[in-house]
Amino acid sequence: MMAHRFYAVYPPQSDIKIETNTAFSVTRLASFDNLLFIGCKEGLLLQSVFEETEENITCYSFSLIISRKVTNHPIADLAASRVTSIVLVLAGDQLQIFNAETLEPFTVFPSLNSVVSFSLQGGPAEKDTSNKLAVCLQTRILNVYRITRSRCEVTYSVELPSLAPAMLCATDVLVFATSTHYLCLDFKTKRINELFARTEKHVRPLITQVSETEFLLSGPGALGIFVDSTGASQRPPVSLSSNLSSLFCQDSLIFAVDDEFVSIHSAKTQEQLQTLVVKNTSTACMSLDGKRLFLTSSQAVRFPQIYTVRSETWDMVARRLILAGCTTEAQDCVQRQYRRLLDLCAERPATSSTAKLLFTARSKRVFTLMGFYFFEFGRLEEAKQFFEKSSLNVCDLLYRYVDLLPRNYTFTPSSDLNVSIAVQAQVENTPISSPNTIFDLAETLASCSKDKDPALCVRKYRIFLLEFLLEHRRSRIFEKHTQFVETALFKLCILLQDYVSANLTSEFSLSTTYDSWEALISSFRNVDVKDLFTFLIEHRAHHAQALLCSWQGDLSTALDIWRR
C-alpha cells in the first residue's frame, strides 16, 4: 500500500466568464463549502459554485452566480468564512466585508480605511459561531475584532513596532512579518517575541500554521522555517522554491506554490513527496476544510481557467494498484466504493444522482485499465470480462493489432492505458512511448511458454479479437465506432481464413452463426471500402475483394475479379 496520499491536478470543465464578456485579471481566491470567491484587478468580486464532475476524466465545473463591482482598486487580499458567512476584501487601503451569499455589504461591520493587512481566523470547531479578525492599520495599531452574524466588537488593541504587510491570526497569538523581522504577539501577555530576521528582502513573507503552537515561515535561502511562538524550532527547515507565491499546511502536509509547480512536502520528515505541474500560477487558496487547493493565473483573459489540486480519486488509487500487479486489491477498491454508493443512495435517494454518475465513470475507467492489464499478459478471457463493462475506446485495442485501423486514420493511443510503460515509468521515470503491439507481446509470452512460437500467440490474440468483436459489434460499447469495428472484422477474417472457414457453420460467438463467406460479409453495415481494397490487394484476397465489390453493389467489377 502507498505510504502517503497522492495528489493530482484536476482541470476545469468550464471556464469562469462574466456577463460583459471582457477580459479580467484574477488577483485573489477564497473558498468554503462549494463556493469559490474570486477577487479581480478590475475591482470585481465574483461568487461561483464548483462541482466535481466527469468528462472522460475527473474535472471541476465552475458556475458564476454573482458578479459585483465592489471597488475601483485591484483586490489585494481576500478571505472567507463559513462560520459567519462573510467575505473580506482588501483593496487600496480599504477593508470591506460582504455577505457571502449575496455579496451585499455586511451591515454589522463598517468598512475600514488606512488598512495595511488583515488576517481572519475561523472557528476550529463546528459549534463555533464567531471569527477573530486581526487588522493592521497604517498607524501601526493592531485591532482584533470578534465577529458574529449579528455583531462586531473590538476585543483587543495594541501598537505594533512596525507595519505588518503579512500576518496570521491564531487562537492565542498573532504571527506577523515586518520589513526586517518575523515577530509573534501573545494576545494574553501582549509580549512580542522576535522569531528571526528577514535577511532577504526579495523573499515574499509567507506564514502558515502547522499546528496550534507551530508555524511555517518563508525564510532565507528558499527555506521554510518551523518556529513556535517563542522562536524556537523543533524541526529542520524544509527546502522550498525561491519564488513562492503561496504556502499552505494541512494534515502535516505542506503545499508550496510557485509560478510552475505545486510541491508537496511532509512537515514531519521535511521530505518532498510530490511535484505537480500547474504552469503560470499566480494566486492560490485552500478551501477551509483543507481538501482542495484552487489555482489560477493573473493574466488578463476573458475566461480564466481555475485548476484544482486534491487527493487522487479512488479510481486513480485503483490504477496504482493495477500497475503494481495488485488486481485483487484494485477490485476490492471498486467494491468498497460501490458499497459506499449503496449506503449513500439509501441515506439520500433524492440527491445521489451525481454520486452514481461519478461511480459509473470511474469504475469503467478502472475496468478498462484492468482489461488491458490482462490483455498484456495474455489472459484474454479475463480481459474480455473487464472490457465488457468498461469505457473501452475500441481504437485503443485495434491500435495494438498494428494493421486493423484504417491507414488514413491518425490515432494516438491513450498513455493512461499503456500498461507496461506506465509500470516502468512509475519506477524509472521512463519517457512514455507507444504501447506494446500483439507482436511485441507474442515474443514475450512465447519465451515463457512451452511451444516457444510467437506466431501461435499472435493467432491467439487475433482469434480473441475476432470473437470479441463479432459478439459485441452491435452492442453499446462499440456503437460509436461501427466502421472501425466492421473494417477490423473484415481484415481479421482474411488473416484467419482457415479459422473462419472452419467455423462458418458453427457459433463464432454466443449468438452469431454464418453458413458462408457471403453471409458473413453481407452482415456488415459500414466498412472503410478504400482501406479494405488496399488491404485485400496486399493480401491477394481476390475472392474477398470480389465479395466486397458485390457488397457495394458493383457486380460488374466483382465478376471481372472472379474471372481472373
PDB file of N, CA and C in Angstrom, residues 62 98 106 159 170 187 204 215 241 301 325 330 332 383 390 442 474 497:
ATOM      1  N   PHE A  62     -17.234  25.145 -12.895  1.00  0.00           N
ATOM      2  CA  PHE A  62     -17.395  26.379 -12.129  1.00  0.00           C
ATOM      3  C   PHE A  62     -18.517  27.193 -12.757  1.00  0.00           C
ATOM      4  N   PHE A  98     -18.451  41.532   3.115  1.00  0.00           N
ATOM      5  CA  PHE A  98     -19.683  41.287   2.374  1.00  0.00           C
ATOM      6  C   PHE A  98     -20.326  39.989   2.841  1.00  0.00           C
ATOM      7  N   PHE A 106     -21.826  43.745   4.489  1.00  0.00           N
ATOM      8  CA  PHE A 106     -22.127  43.150   5.789  1.00  0.00           C
ATOM      9  C   PHE A 106     -22.422  44.297   6.750  1.00  0.00           C
ATOM     10  N   GLU A 159      -0.289  48.550  19.880  1.00  0.00           N
ATOM     11  CA  GLU A 159       0.557  49.200  18.884  1.00  0.00           C
ATOM     12  C   GLU A 159       1.715  48.271  18.531  1.00  0.00           C
ATOM     13  N   ALA A 170      -3.875  33.430  14.966  1.00  0.00           N
ATOM     14  CA  ALA A 170      -4.187  32.136  15.556  1.00  0.00           C
ATOM     15  C   ALA A 170      -5.015  32.353  16.823  1.00  0.00           C
ATOM     16  N   PHE A 187      -1.404  37.311  22.634  1.00  0.00           N
ATOM     17  CA  PHE A 187      -2.586  38.111  22.965  1.00  0.00           C
ATOM     18  C   PHE A 187      -2.772  38.270  24.477  1.00  0.00           C
ATOM     19  N   ARG A 204       9.197  36.840  -0.513  1.00  0.00           N
ATOM     20  CA  ARG A 204       7.849  37.220  -0.088  1.00  0.00           C
ATOM     21  C   ARG A 204       7.546  36.618   1.282  1.00  0.00           C
ATOM     22  N   PHE A 215       4.379  27.160  13.504  1.00  0.00           N
ATOM     23  CA  PHE A 215       4.135  27.880  12.263  1.00  0.00           C
ATOM     24  C   PHE A 215       5.288  27.623  11.293  1.00  0.00           C
ATOM     25  N   SER A 241      10.772  26.434  -3.014  1.00  0.00           N
ATOM     26  CA  SER A 241      11.132  27.184  -4.213  1.00  0.00           C
ATOM     27  C   SER A 241      11.588  28.591  -3.827  1.00  0.00           C
ATOM     28  N   VAL A 301      -7.599  37.654 -19.082  1.00  0.00           N
ATOM     29  CA  VAL A 301      -8.264  36.834 -20.096  1.00  0.00           C
ATOM     30  C   VAL A 301      -9.770  36.920 -19.886  1.00  0.00           C
ATOM     31  N   GLY A 325       0.411  -4.599 -10.127  1.00  0.00           N
ATOM     32  CA  GLY A 325       0.056  -6.013 -10.208  1.00  0.00           C
ATOM     33  C   GLY A 325      -0.920  -6.467  -9.147  1.00  0.00           C
ATOM     34  N   ALA A 330      -7.288  -3.923  -6.339  1.00  0.00           N
ATOM     35  CA  ALA A 330      -7.969  -2.912  -7.152  1.00  0.00           C
ATOM     36  C   ALA A 330      -9.460  -3.215  -7.257  1.00  0.00           C
ATOM     37  N   ASP A 332     -11.145  -4.891  -5.040  1.00  0.00           N
ATOM     38  CA  ASP A 332     -11.677  -4.615  -3.700  1.00  0.00           C
ATOM     39  C   ASP A 332     -11.962  -3.126  -3.535  1.00  0.00           C
ATOM     40  N   ALA A 383      -9.487 -10.472 -19.683  1.00  0.00           N
ATOM     41  CA  ALA A 383      -9.515  -9.178 -20.367  1.00  0.00           C
ATOM     42  C   ALA A 383     -10.901  -8.913 -20.946  1.00  0.00           C
ATOM     43  N   SER A 390     -16.503  -1.887 -19.411  1.00  0.00           N
ATOM     44  CA  SER A 390     -15.575  -0.762 -19.334  1.00  0.00           C
ATOM     45  C   SER A 390     -16.027   0.394 -20.215  1.00  0.00           C
ATOM     46  N   ALA A 442       3.548 -11.167 -28.133  1.00  0.00           N
ATOM     47  CA  ALA A 442       3.724 -12.570 -28.530  1.00  0.00           C
ATOM     48  C   ALA A 442       5.159 -13.028 -28.302  1.00  0.00           C
ATOM     49  N   ARG A 474     -22.679  -5.025 -32.278  1.00  0.00           N
ATOM     50  CA  ARG A 474     -23.937  -4.266 -32.273  1.00  0.00           C
ATOM     51  C   ARG A 474     -24.260  -3.715 -30.874  1.00  0.00           C
ATOM     52  N   GLN A 497      -8.273 -16.886 -42.259  1.00  0.00           N
ATOM     53  CA  GLN A 497      -9.159 -17.554 -43.220  1.00  0.00           C
ATOM     54  C   GLN A 497      -9.454 -19.001 -42.843  1.00  0.00           C
TER      55      GLN A 497
END
